[in-house]
XYZ file of N, CA and C in Angstrom:
870
model
N 46.816 69.929 112.040
C 45.554 68.986 112.355
C 45.022 68.415 112.170
N 44.188 67.815 113.786
C 43.790 66.627 113.863
C 42.618 65.779 113.090
N 42.741 64.963 112.676
C 41.600 64.086 111.797
C 41.522 62.934 112.713
N 40.281 62.515 111.762
C 39.499 61.559 112.466
C 38.852 60.169 111.784
N 39.158 58.466 111.657
C 39.243 57.837 111.086
C 37.947 56.571 111.322
N 36.770 56.346 110.757
C 36.563 54.943 111.395
C 36.812 54.299 111.449
N 37.525 53.137 112.258
C 38.369 51.682 111.914
C 38.064 50.756 112.674
N 37.919 49.948 112.749
C 38.001 48.402 113.805
C 36.217 49.105 114.834
N 35.243 49.924 114.269
C 34.440 49.769 115.061
C 34.511 51.112 116.359
N 35.937 51.796 116.521
C 35.572 52.964 117.171
C 36.311 54.189 115.495
N 36.929 55.141 116.712
C 36.980 56.341 116.020
C 38.165 56.482 116.810
N 39.321 56.781 115.490
C 40.819 57.140 115.810
C 41.158 58.125 115.329
N 41.896 59.312 116.391
C 42.068 60.625 115.723
C 43.609 60.446 115.384
N 44.517 61.294 114.429
C 45.556 60.647 113.894
C 45.526 62.306 113.119
N 47.032 62.625 112.249
C 47.139 63.874 111.737
C 48.805 63.466 111.040
N 48.975 64.189 110.574
C 50.384 63.460 108.948
C 51.421 64.457 109.056
N 52.081 64.091 109.095
C 53.688 65.027 108.215
C 53.810 64.072 106.596
N 54.539 64.928 105.818
C 54.985 65.130 104.339
C 53.697 64.616 103.506
N 53.543 63.670 102.158
C 52.859 63.831 101.157
C 52.434 62.575 100.895
N 51.222 62.048 100.610
C 50.906 60.857 100.459
C 51.974 59.990 99.471
N 51.919 60.827 98.160
C 53.351 59.965 97.267
C 54.308 59.592 98.512
N 54.829 60.075 99.250
C 56.034 59.590 99.674
C 55.804 58.180 100.935
N 56.563 57.440 100.739
C 56.601 56.210 101.805
C 55.577 56.193 102.929
N 54.720 55.012 103.410
C 53.832 55.277 104.746
C 54.634 54.283 105.640
N 54.677 55.689 106.648
C 54.755 54.917 107.952
C 54.482 55.621 108.607
N 53.687 54.682 109.818
C 53.311 54.553 111.160
C 53.215 54.468 111.964
N 53.552 55.843 112.973
C 54.139 55.790 114.392
C 52.643 55.104 115.174
N 53.323 54.556 116.298
C 52.412 53.930 117.131
C 53.555 54.097 118.285
N 52.246 55.270 119.452
C 53.048 55.326 120.754
C 52.495 54.493 121.909
N 53.154 55.061 122.773
C 52.961 54.145 123.726
C 52.091 54.425 125.249
N 52.603 53.317 126.331
C 51.142 53.043 127.346
C 51.001 54.696 127.664
N 49.619 54.811 127.506
C 48.962 56.640 128.310
C 49.191 57.932 127.918
N 50.251 57.440 126.450
C 50.928 58.678 125.504
C 49.775 58.698 124.375
N 50.527 60.196 124.402
C 49.272 60.472 122.931
C 50.213 60.960 121.603
N 48.715 60.689 120.741
C 50.069 61.109 119.576
C 51.019 62.560 119.659
N 50.631 63.347 120.196
C 51.405 64.462 120.558
C 52.747 64.261 121.756
N 52.990 63.009 121.593
C 54.167 62.579 122.384
C 54.965 61.945 121.673
N 55.095 62.138 120.368
C 55.802 62.270 119.048
C 56.364 63.360 118.491
N 57.228 64.035 118.956
C 57.720 65.303 119.000
C 57.473 65.680 117.264
N 57.226 66.417 117.641
C 56.876 67.326 116.188
C 58.033 67.479 115.232
N 58.506 67.585 115.964
C 60.643 68.202 115.153
C 60.973 66.458 114.662
N 60.459 65.599 115.148
C 60.881 63.806 114.887
C 60.179 63.944 113.648
N 58.749 63.891 113.813
C 58.258 63.316 112.445
C 58.580 64.545 111.124
N 58.700 65.853 111.657
C 59.053 66.502 110.599
C 60.246 65.705 109.780
N 61.420 65.862 110.588
C 62.994 65.290 109.852
C 62.361 64.063 109.446
N 61.161 62.947 109.432
C 60.859 61.862 109.029
C 60.477 62.305 107.769
N 59.983 62.812 107.624
C 58.489 63.104 106.629
C 59.788 64.237 105.455
N 60.955 64.330 106.140
C 61.902 65.410 104.957
C 62.978 63.850 104.397
N 62.345 63.074 105.019
C 63.551 61.582 104.550
C 62.783 60.890 103.720
N 61.518 61.864 103.428
C 60.572 60.843 102.134
C 59.518 60.114 102.872
N 59.053 60.381 104.083
C 57.825 59.713 104.339
C 56.799 60.238 104.347
N 55.534 59.918 104.551
C 53.841 60.112 104.810
C 54.467 59.617 106.054
N 54.038 60.523 106.943
C 54.112 60.311 108.311
C 52.652 60.146 109.134
N 52.292 59.497 109.816
C 51.318 59.155 110.343
C 51.566 58.800 111.794
N 51.000 59.331 113.184
C 50.904 59.496 114.263
C 49.525 59.052 114.470
N 49.249 58.713 115.113
C 47.774 58.950 115.918
C 47.458 58.134 117.861
N 46.040 58.398 118.275
C 45.927 58.419 119.404
C 45.459 56.623 119.305
N 45.992 56.015 120.561
C 45.427 54.429 120.372
C 44.453 54.926 121.286
N 43.458 53.592 121.068
C 42.226 53.843 121.848
C 42.273 53.632 123.210
N 41.608 54.839 124.190
C 41.144 55.081 125.524
C 42.349 55.871 125.634
N 43.199 56.728 124.748
C 44.240 58.193 124.851
C 43.360 59.055 123.805
N 43.518 60.284 124.512
C 43.615 61.268 123.662
C 41.857 61.575 122.979
N 42.401 62.197 121.766
C 40.612 61.915 121.082
C 39.759 61.138 120.424
N 40.945 59.112 120.425
C 40.049 58.097 119.977
C 39.465 57.892 121.167
N 38.659 57.065 120.586
C 37.285 56.266 121.687
C 38.193 55.324 122.779
N 37.336 55.673 123.645
C 37.433 55.579 125.359
C 36.190 54.775 125.660
N 36.881 53.507 126.788
C 36.106 52.294 127.293
C 35.614 52.618 127.918
N 35.241 54.037 128.065
C 35.145 54.365 129.773
C 33.832 52.985 130.397
N 33.038 52.656 129.751
C 32.153 51.465 130.501
C 32.449 50.269 130.875
N 34.033 49.998 131.001
C 34.901 48.988 131.271
C 35.516 49.380 132.138
N 34.809 51.089 132.706
C 35.570 51.445 134.130
C 36.862 50.871 134.118
N 37.523 50.646 135.617
C 38.953 50.035 135.958
C 39.594 49.349 136.420
N 40.273 48.052 135.681
C 39.914 46.588 135.327
C 41.003 46.001 136.242
N 40.867 44.942 136.638
C 41.953 44.661 137.872
C 42.897 44.043 137.175
N 44.061 44.296 137.632
C 45.358 44.340 137.092
C 46.025 42.976 138.030
N 45.586 41.980 138.366
C 45.848 40.817 139.136
C 46.100 39.716 138.102
N 47.244 38.812 138.415
C 48.039 37.729 137.147
C 46.360 37.140 137.040
N 46.356 36.793 135.881
C 44.793 36.173 135.340
C 43.783 36.528 135.193
N 43.858 37.911 135.387
C 42.394 38.661 135.318
C 41.758 38.722 133.938
N 40.776 39.195 133.518
C 40.358 39.721 132.604
C 40.686 40.805 132.170
N 41.006 41.093 130.730
C 40.762 42.793 130.319
C 40.037 43.071 129.075
N 39.907 44.463 129.477
C 39.085 44.601 128.236
C 39.342 44.855 127.068
N 40.292 44.459 126.843
C 40.875 44.254 125.323
C 41.546 43.947 125.481
N 42.645 43.517 124.457
C 43.783 42.764 123.912
C 44.951 43.425 123.078
N 45.994 43.367 123.271
C 46.905 43.767 122.089
C 46.664 43.710 121.124
N 46.098 42.744 120.222
C 45.541 42.330 119.525
C 44.850 43.189 118.848
N 43.429 43.335 119.631
C 42.610 44.744 119.126
C 43.357 45.594 119.076
N 44.191 46.168 119.839
C 44.645 47.417 118.938
C 45.361 47.458 117.841
N 46.140 46.393 117.259
C 46.633 46.066 116.296
C 45.770 46.387 115.417
N 44.532 45.817 115.457
C 43.515 45.922 114.698
C 42.919 47.029 114.218
N 43.164 48.074 115.213
C 42.775 49.379 115.620
C 43.700 49.964 113.973
N 45.588 49.790 114.389
C 45.914 49.616 113.693
C 45.679 49.627 111.884
N 45.343 48.248 111.439
C 45.393 47.548 110.466
C 43.687 48.245 110.065
N 43.125 48.820 110.713
C 42.196 49.427 110.471
C 42.096 51.444 109.736
N 42.626 51.663 110.424
C 43.457 52.799 110.314
C 44.396 53.070 108.523
N 45.060 52.059 108.561
C 45.732 51.819 107.494
C 44.775 52.045 106.396
N 43.657 50.970 105.967
C 42.621 50.611 105.161
C 42.105 51.810 104.981
N 41.449 52.936 106.331
C 40.406 54.464 105.548
C 41.870 55.782 105.409
N 43.366 55.470 105.834
C 44.301 56.003 104.970
C 44.439 55.763 103.324
N 44.011 53.742 102.901
C 44.271 53.936 101.657
C 45.461 52.923 101.363
N 46.102 52.648 103.089
C 47.636 51.954 103.011
C 47.235 50.563 102.659
N 47.638 49.954 101.643
C 47.128 48.314 101.795
C 49.048 48.212 102.574
N 49.821 48.195 102.649
C 51.022 48.396 103.670
C 51.850 49.457 103.787
N 52.681 49.141 105.128
C 53.191 50.339 105.384
C 54.297 50.588 106.973
N 55.671 51.081 106.286
C 56.082 50.949 107.557
C 56.454 50.827 108.920
N 56.107 50.221 109.973
C 55.448 50.447 111.435
C 56.751 50.704 112.004
N 56.716 51.516 113.110
C 57.824 52.053 114.376
C 56.604 51.957 114.908
N 57.179 51.138 116.125
C 56.237 51.269 117.856
C 57.400 51.790 118.634
N 56.824 52.444 119.754
C 58.038 53.014 120.905
C 56.647 52.017 122.458
N 58.221 51.218 123.493
C 57.351 50.841 123.882
C 55.748 49.923 123.887
N 54.830 50.852 125.005
C 53.310 49.355 124.245
C 53.467 49.630 122.949
N 53.679 51.032 122.213
C 53.757 50.938 120.829
C 54.364 50.048 119.588
N 55.473 49.382 120.335
C 56.242 48.339 119.873
C 55.536 46.728 120.581
N 54.847 46.767 121.050
C 54.334 45.654 121.067
C 52.839 45.522 120.378
N 51.956 46.837 119.911
C 51.189 46.616 119.099
C 51.768 46.633 117.695
N 52.823 47.286 117.178
C 53.402 46.857 116.256
C 53.598 45.256 115.773
N 54.744 44.924 117.153
C 54.347 43.129 116.770
C 53.500 41.865 116.484
N 51.734 43.130 117.360
C 51.244 41.531 117.405
C 50.488 42.175 115.661
N 50.576 43.614 115.271
C 50.334 44.210 113.780
C 51.335 43.252 113.244
N 52.408 43.092 113.057
C 53.325 42.160 112.335
C 52.999 40.734 112.474
N 52.565 40.261 113.257
C 52.296 38.790 113.288
C 51.008 38.641 113.238
N 49.986 39.375 113.233
C 48.693 39.418 112.557
C 48.344 39.440 111.610
N 49.020 40.443 111.078
C 48.972 40.866 109.097
C 49.856 41.016 108.665
N 51.358 40.228 108.396
C 52.208 40.442 108.481
C 52.517 41.060 106.662
N 51.435 40.556 105.784
C 51.102 41.446 104.230
C 51.224 42.984 104.274
N 50.915 43.338 105.579
C 50.491 44.543 105.664
C 52.070 45.786 106.023
N 52.916 45.044 106.638
C 54.106 45.710 107.201
C 55.191 44.987 106.487
N 55.727 46.162 106.205
C 57.023 46.227 105.267
C 58.278 46.379 105.732
N 58.285 47.055 107.032
C 58.977 46.586 107.648
C 58.607 47.642 109.241
N 59.421 46.390 110.510
C 59.200 46.671 111.669
C 60.146 47.218 112.613
N 60.508 48.182 113.149
C 61.041 48.766 114.187
C 60.174 49.116 115.753
N 60.816 48.041 116.403
C 60.571 48.153 117.755
C 60.870 48.479 118.597
N 60.940 49.923 119.414
C 61.744 50.146 120.139
C 61.488 50.751 121.455
N 62.345 50.397 122.616
C 62.125 50.427 124.158
C 60.879 49.325 124.631
N 60.895 48.465 123.424
C 59.599 47.298 124.127
C 59.768 45.858 124.371
N 58.969 45.198 124.513
C 59.691 43.541 124.248
C 58.243 42.983 124.192
N 58.530 41.284 124.003
C 57.780 40.189 123.495
C 56.613 39.664 124.584
N 57.183 40.123 125.761
C 56.812 39.684 126.539
C 56.843 40.708 128.214
N 55.496 40.653 128.900
C 55.981 41.243 130.448
C 56.978 40.646 131.401
N 57.234 39.692 131.041
C 58.177 38.893 131.662
C 59.812 39.131 131.145
N 59.784 39.651 130.128
C 61.531 40.046 129.573
C 61.543 41.460 129.901
N 62.740 41.717 130.270
C 62.994 43.554 130.382
C 61.814 43.837 131.421
N 61.555 43.191 132.691
C 60.628 43.894 133.402
C 60.989 45.291 134.135
N 60.099 46.074 134.943
C 60.304 47.215 134.991
C 61.256 46.973 136.555
N 62.246 48.119 136.949
C 62.956 47.880 137.810
C 61.996 48.358 139.370
N 61.721 48.339 140.311
C 61.251 48.362 141.382
C 60.751 49.832 141.649
N 61.976 51.200 141.071
C 61.902 52.216 141.092
C 60.941 52.587 139.822
N 61.039 52.079 139.062
C 60.265 52.330 137.670
C 58.761 51.889 137.997
N 58.506 51.002 138.219
C 57.188 50.160 138.694
C 56.978 50.764 139.377
N 57.227 51.498 140.714
C 56.574 52.631 141.919
C 56.068 53.898 140.808
N 56.993 54.324 139.795
C 56.391 55.595 139.126
C 55.481 55.388 138.153
N 55.212 53.955 137.824
C 54.411 53.353 136.864
C 52.801 53.405 137.756
N 52.874 53.429 138.731
C 51.781 53.172 139.847
C 51.479 53.782 140.913
N 52.011 55.414 140.487
C 51.624 56.763 140.965
C 50.236 56.684 140.682
N 49.660 57.671 141.679
C 48.259 57.961 141.936
C 48.132 59.051 140.792
N 46.971 58.603 139.989
C 46.924 59.777 139.459
C 46.459 61.357 139.612
N 46.866 62.079 138.874
C 46.659 63.331 138.970
C 45.141 64.245 139.508
N 45.243 65.246 140.574
C 43.896 65.326 140.849
C 43.533 66.966 139.745
N 44.717 67.387 139.212
C 45.049 68.600 138.432
C 45.674 68.655 137.366
N 45.604 69.707 136.566
C 46.282 69.691 135.166
C 48.277 70.158 136.095
N 47.828 70.973 137.063
C 49.342 71.512 137.116
C 49.828 69.702 138.108
N 49.029 69.377 138.940
C 49.354 68.110 139.386
C 49.998 67.335 138.458
N 49.563 67.124 137.374
C 50.021 66.014 136.429
C 51.008 67.043 135.461
N 51.260 67.689 135.677
C 52.370 68.440 135.375
C 53.983 67.866 135.539
N 53.634 68.421 137.521
C 54.405 67.842 138.195
C 54.851 65.947 138.307
N 53.481 65.554 138.055
C 53.661 63.833 138.351
C 54.629 63.544 136.654
N 54.133 64.226 136.031
C 55.008 63.544 134.731
C 56.446 64.081 134.654
N 56.839 64.798 135.122
C 58.213 65.643 135.101
C 58.756 64.483 136.677
N 58.118 63.828 136.918
C 58.688 62.743 138.251
C 59.054 61.712 137.549
N 58.286 61.141 137.145
C 58.324 59.786 136.144
C 59.305 59.888 135.317
N 59.107 60.857 134.496
C 60.635 61.102 133.329
C 61.728 61.001 134.139
N 62.128 62.015 135.339
C 63.271 61.757 136.379
C 63.677 60.341 136.406
N 62.913 59.449 136.748
C 62.848 57.939 136.516
C 63.336 57.259 135.705
N 62.675 57.573 134.974
C 62.661 56.822 132.718
C 63.613 57.340 132.415
N 63.677 58.245 132.726
C 63.948 58.869 131.226
C 65.767 58.372 130.911
N 66.676 59.191 129.994
C 67.885 58.653 129.535
C 69.023 59.543 130.813
N 69.655 58.561 131.476
C 70.503 58.927 132.751
C 71.931 59.831 131.911
N 71.761 59.575 130.477
C 73.008 59.898 130.124
C 72.724 61.083 129.102
N 71.846 61.622 129.351
C 71.191 62.965 128.504
C 70.689 63.695 129.545
N 69.978 64.970 128.730
C 70.156 65.804 130.127
C 68.477 65.885 129.837
N 67.739 65.616 130.723
C 66.374 65.746 130.623
C 65.641 67.102 130.329
N 64.933 66.829 129.478
C 64.526 68.442 128.611
C 63.104 68.588 129.633
N 63.414 69.345 130.565
C 62.035 69.975 131.764
C 60.648 70.483 131.052
N 61.114 71.451 130.153
C 60.275 72.361 129.680
C 59.432 71.646 129.007
N 59.746 70.980 128.299
C 59.009 70.187 126.939
C 58.169 69.147 127.370
N 58.787 68.375 128.361
C 57.979 66.692 129.473
C 56.846 67.862 129.949
N 57.604 69.467 130.703
C 56.071 70.032 131.187
C 55.167 70.296 129.940
N 55.361 71.295 129.135
C 54.805 71.440 127.632
C 53.782 70.605 127.056
N 54.149 69.005 127.126
C 53.982 68.023 126.466
C 53.082 67.515 127.395
N 52.839 67.504 128.588
C 52.213 66.899 129.784
C 50.739 68.091 130.044
N 50.915 69.326 129.758
C 49.793 69.601 130.230
C 48.669 69.876 128.717
N 49.483 69.667 127.694
C 48.953 69.535 126.484
C 48.392 68.318 126.285
N 48.517 67.099 126.807
C 47.525 65.439 126.625
C 47.038 66.084 127.712
N 46.774 66.628 129.032
C 46.299 67.147 129.677
C 45.217 67.471 129.287
N 44.987 68.865 128.560
C 44.049 69.395 128.019
C 43.304 68.696 126.726
N 44.055 67.906 126.048
C 43.381 67.095 124.861
C 42.623 66.383 125.175
N 42.924 65.498 126.676
C 41.886 64.384 126.928
C 42.826 63.741 128.737
N 42.546 63.371 129.476
C 42.602 62.898 130.877
C 42.240 62.138 131.421
N 43.000 60.433 131.054
C 41.795 59.359 131.631
C 42.756 58.364 132.142
N 42.922 58.642 133.331
C 44.070 57.869 134.231
C 43.712 56.130 133.510
N 42.196 56.080 134.033
C 41.223 54.552 133.938
C 42.061 54.163 132.240
N 42.016 54.812 131.434
C 41.983 54.179 130.410
C 43.463 53.896 130.315
N 44.317 54.706 130.255
C 45.596 54.164 130.671
C 45.490 52.652 131.554
N 44.795 52.804 132.510
C 44.971 51.553 133.426
C 43.974 50.103 132.633
N 43.452 50.518 131.723
C 42.554 49.776 130.619
C 44.457 49.238 129.619
N 44.881 50.150 128.949
C 45.845 49.415 127.830
C 46.750 48.821 128.884
N 47.413 49.307 130.146
C 47.871 48.403 131.267
C 47.104 46.625 131.234
N 46.415 46.892 131.373
C 45.628 45.534 131.522
C 45.801 44.568 130.090
N 45.872 45.099 128.895
C 45.843 44.627 128.012
C 47.326 43.953 127.603
N 48.264 44.755 128.018
C 49.951 44.388 128.087
C 49.838 42.814 129.038
N 49.370 43.308 130.258
C 49.324 41.920 130.617
C 48.699 40.546 130.555
N 47.711 41.007 129.810
C 46.972 39.461 129.529
C 47.048 39.331 128.221
N 47.839 40.004 127.638
C 48.610 39.868 125.932
C 49.319 38.309 125.799
N 49.943 37.760 127.069
C 50.849 36.881 126.945
C 51.986 37.379 126.034
N 53.033 36.160 125.687
C 53.565 35.815 124.793
C 53.916 36.129 123.703
N 54.741 37.174 122.602
C 54.603 37.260 121.823
C 55.761 36.766 120.861
N 56.286 35.814 121.759
C 57.914 35.566 120.760
C 58.284 33.929 119.779
N 56.977 33.402 119.551
C 56.420 32.515 118.819
C 56.288 33.165 117.549
N 55.345 34.304 117.519
C 54.580 34.692 116.542
C 55.663 35.145 115.860
N 56.889 35.914 116.562
C 57.368 36.883 116.063
C 58.822 36.096 115.306
N 59.129 34.676 115.851
C 59.542 33.347 115.031
C 58.816 33.426 113.370
N 58.139 33.588 113.322
C 57.418 33.202 112.309
C 57.552 34.413 111.400
N 58.122 35.693 111.675
C 57.965 36.876 110.834
C 59.249 36.751 109.850
N 59.529 37.821 108.400
C 60.120 37.505 107.737
C 60.049 38.860 107.378
N 59.948 39.685 107.269
C 59.908 41.332 107.266
C 61.159 41.526 107.792
N 61.895 42.708 107.381
C 62.981 43.554 107.504
C 62.324 43.918 109.111
N 63.451 43.807 110.544
C 63.080 44.397 111.292
C 64.254 44.922 112.188
N 64.323 46.003 112.617
C 64.958 46.643 113.482
C 64.396 47.007 114.920
N 65.274 46.397 115.714
C 65.041 46.929 117.515
C 65.998 47.433 117.968
N 65.571 48.420 118.805
C 66.201 49.677 119.177
C 65.826 49.803 120.331
N 66.958 49.831 121.639
C 66.465 49.819 123.307
C 67.644 50.397 123.992
N 67.454 51.586 124.902
C 68.999 51.879 125.591
C 69.134 50.893 126.730
N 70.536 51.114 127.063
C 70.840 49.911 128.233
C 70.696 50.294 129.260
N 70.254 51.952 129.903
C 69.541 52.136 131.041
C 68.135 52.439 130.775
N 67.637 51.700 129.997
C 66.117 51.387 130.331
C 65.852 51.157 131.246
N 65.150 51.790 132.368
C 64.196 51.112 133.737
C 62.889 50.588 133.902
N 62.237 50.871 132.765
C 61.002 50.717 132.658
C 60.595 49.240 131.821
N 61.310 49.066 130.866
C 61.032 48.191 129.683
C 63.129 47.885 129.597
N 63.641 46.603 130.964
C 65.398 46.752 130.257
C 65.354 46.332 129.710
N 66.878 45.859 128.829
C 67.610 46.352 127.753
C 67.268 44.674 127.502
N 66.969 43.946 128.152
C 66.967 42.393 128.452
C 65.535 42.061 127.419
N 64.877 43.148 127.584
C 63.410 43.380 126.566
C 63.750 43.702 125.065
N 64.637 44.208 124.778
C 65.052 44.546 123.423
C 66.092 43.779 122.849
N 66.703 42.943 123.576
C 67.508 42.033 123.333
C 66.341 40.233 122.761
N 65.700 40.202 123.846
C 64.761 39.397 123.874
C 63.711 39.705 122.201
N 63.432 40.524 122.177
C 62.788 40.811 120.692
C 63.899 40.956 119.949
N 65.048 41.254 119.753
C 65.703 40.808 118.289
C 66.578 39.483 118.044
N 66.398 38.301 119.342
C 66.582 36.786 119.261
C 65.269 36.339 118.493
N 63.876 36.852 118.845
C 62.382 36.250 118.393
C 62.486 36.478 116.649
N 62.871 38.084 116.291
C 62.780 37.646 114.751
C 64.137 37.448 113.850
N 63.714 36.513 112.762
C 64.749 35.978 112.427
C 65.370 37.523 111.548
N 66.738 37.291 111.702
C 67.119 38.922 110.540
C 67.288 39.908 111.408
N 67.098 40.321 112.629
C 66.245 41.482 112.878
C 67.769 42.270 113.364
N 68.080 43.236 113.498
C 69.332 44.496 113.758
C 68.337 44.832 115.166
N 70.283 44.435 116.256
C 69.717 45.173 116.947
C 70.413 45.966 117.440
N 70.059 47.253 117.384
C 70.694 48.420 118.492
C 70.861 48.939 119.525
N 71.732 49.013 120.521
C 71.311 49.191 122.002
C 72.403 50.520 122.214
N 72.116 51.737 122.962
C 72.588 52.583 123.447
C 72.523 52.593 124.318
N 74.227 52.949 125.535
C 74.271 53.865 126.429
C 73.639 54.380 127.082
N 73.265 54.734 128.043
C 72.879 55.662 128.521
C 71.604 56.312 128.554
N 70.925 55.622 127.302
C 69.562 55.737 127.217
C 68.594 55.184 127.930
N 67.653 55.825 128.247
C 66.883 55.151 129.320
C 65.307 55.204 128.048
N 64.630 55.612 129.151
C 62.677 54.931 128.441
C 62.647 55.730 127.410
N 63.148 56.653 126.711
C 62.380 58.003 126.169
C 63.850 58.103 124.610
N 63.112 59.030 123.522
C 64.183 59.053 122.593
C 64.690 60.188 122.447
N 65.861 60.727 123.132
C 66.980 61.424 123.334
C 67.552 62.325 121.974
N 67.173 63.686 121.671
C 67.314 63.794 120.665
C 68.950 63.789 120.014
N 70.360 63.574 120.809
C 70.999 63.194 119.754
C 71.254 61.857 119.195
N 70.237 60.914 119.578
C 70.494 59.388 118.620
C 69.578 60.018 117.932
N 68.633 60.669 117.353
C 67.360 60.968 116.238
C 68.192 60.218 115.057
N 69.128 61.302 114.289
C 69.623 60.677 113.247
C 70.382 59.162 113.403
N 71.273 58.952 114.567
C 71.545 57.322 114.759
C 70.139 56.764 114.043
N 69.177 56.905 114.772
C 68.340 55.851 114.922
C 67.064 56.083 113.169
N 66.813 57.030 112.331
C 66.600 57.798 111.633
C 67.297 56.858 110.210
N 68.833 57.042 110.879
C 69.538 56.198 109.402
C 69.311 54.611 109.376
N 69.248 54.088 110.483
C 69.170 52.608 110.718
C 67.218 52.288 110.199
N 66.411 52.819 110.811
C 65.280 52.480 109.770
C 65.198 53.109 108.343
N 65.462 53.590 107.920
C 66.085 54.277 106.637
C 66.639 53.336 105.850
N 67.796 52.670 106.292
C 68.974 51.129 106.884
C 67.264 50.085 105.849
N 66.913 50.472 107.348
C 66.024 49.045 106.999
C 64.902 49.404 105.847
N 64.417 50.187 105.384
C 63.471 50.530 104.584
C 64.355 49.774 102.978
N 65.587 50.109 102.762
C 66.284 49.732 101.917
C 66.410 48.468 101.332
N 66.503 47.683 102.451
C 66.623 46.295 102.950
C 65.732 45.672 102.449
N 63.868 46.601 102.742
C 62.551 46.266 101.890
C 62.085 46.288 100.258
N 63.392 47.469 100.181
C 62.917 47.817 98.779
C 63.717 46.367 97.774
N 65.199 45.760 98.913
C 65.668 44.933 98.187
C 64.918 43.506 97.803
N 64.221 43.534 98.579
C 63.721 41.895 98.968
C 62.810 42.059 98.707
N 61.745 43.054 98.350
C 60.583 43.030 97.621
C 61.258 42.460 95.747
N 62.165 43.581 95.365
C 62.677 43.603 93.864
C 63.153 41.864 93.745
N 63.830 41.709 94.820
C 64.074 40.249 94.349
C 62.685 38.553 94.650
């Protein structure tokens, strides 16, 4: 069931897995993606490992507040954006307030990893552990290949079927070449996301936030919480150098890279990633005890 919270002056749609007595884990999704793009089974497995999992729609996607009055932003270098990743990080902190979470383990993918990084920098006391997956500290670190750029900037779909076909085309380019593409799942999620809310301009405003938010490397260097960085060696949307730059910036961060993994989370890698997240949390518990 989708719930709503008032946070940071906007409305945020979210849902949960597990029970409130378990370890709080906030999942932050990437560019133009909704909470449903966190696979239900992935969330259920995390809950089974003792997490109270919350996934949510970022601003401008899904059932959260859309900044439609801002229109379609200018993406040229140096142009102003309607908001920044720091504002989206404040959304996450506001959602944690609404949930009654003083702090949480935070896991973000792609743009969600950037938001998680910004959250840890601005609110370090709120982040118990930081997991940044297929992300980067800067638009200049791990930039997309020409093929990925073309897929990212393809024309918005005019209807539901076209949105499904576009999703299949995009994930064929940016998905994991070392693993079979689950076309049925992609089509199902694309249709579900279209039915919840289809707003290409909102995705463009999120992209403007990425481009206008600059480099987080210096801020990441001040972090002291346990951190995990995961990246696919075959990622063409955020190349693996972005993950390496993230790990190099965060003191003590662990870097995991996977051959054949692109810009998604292949099902065969879930257990390894979850094991690493659990180990990270155990390190957090030891650090807190010390």
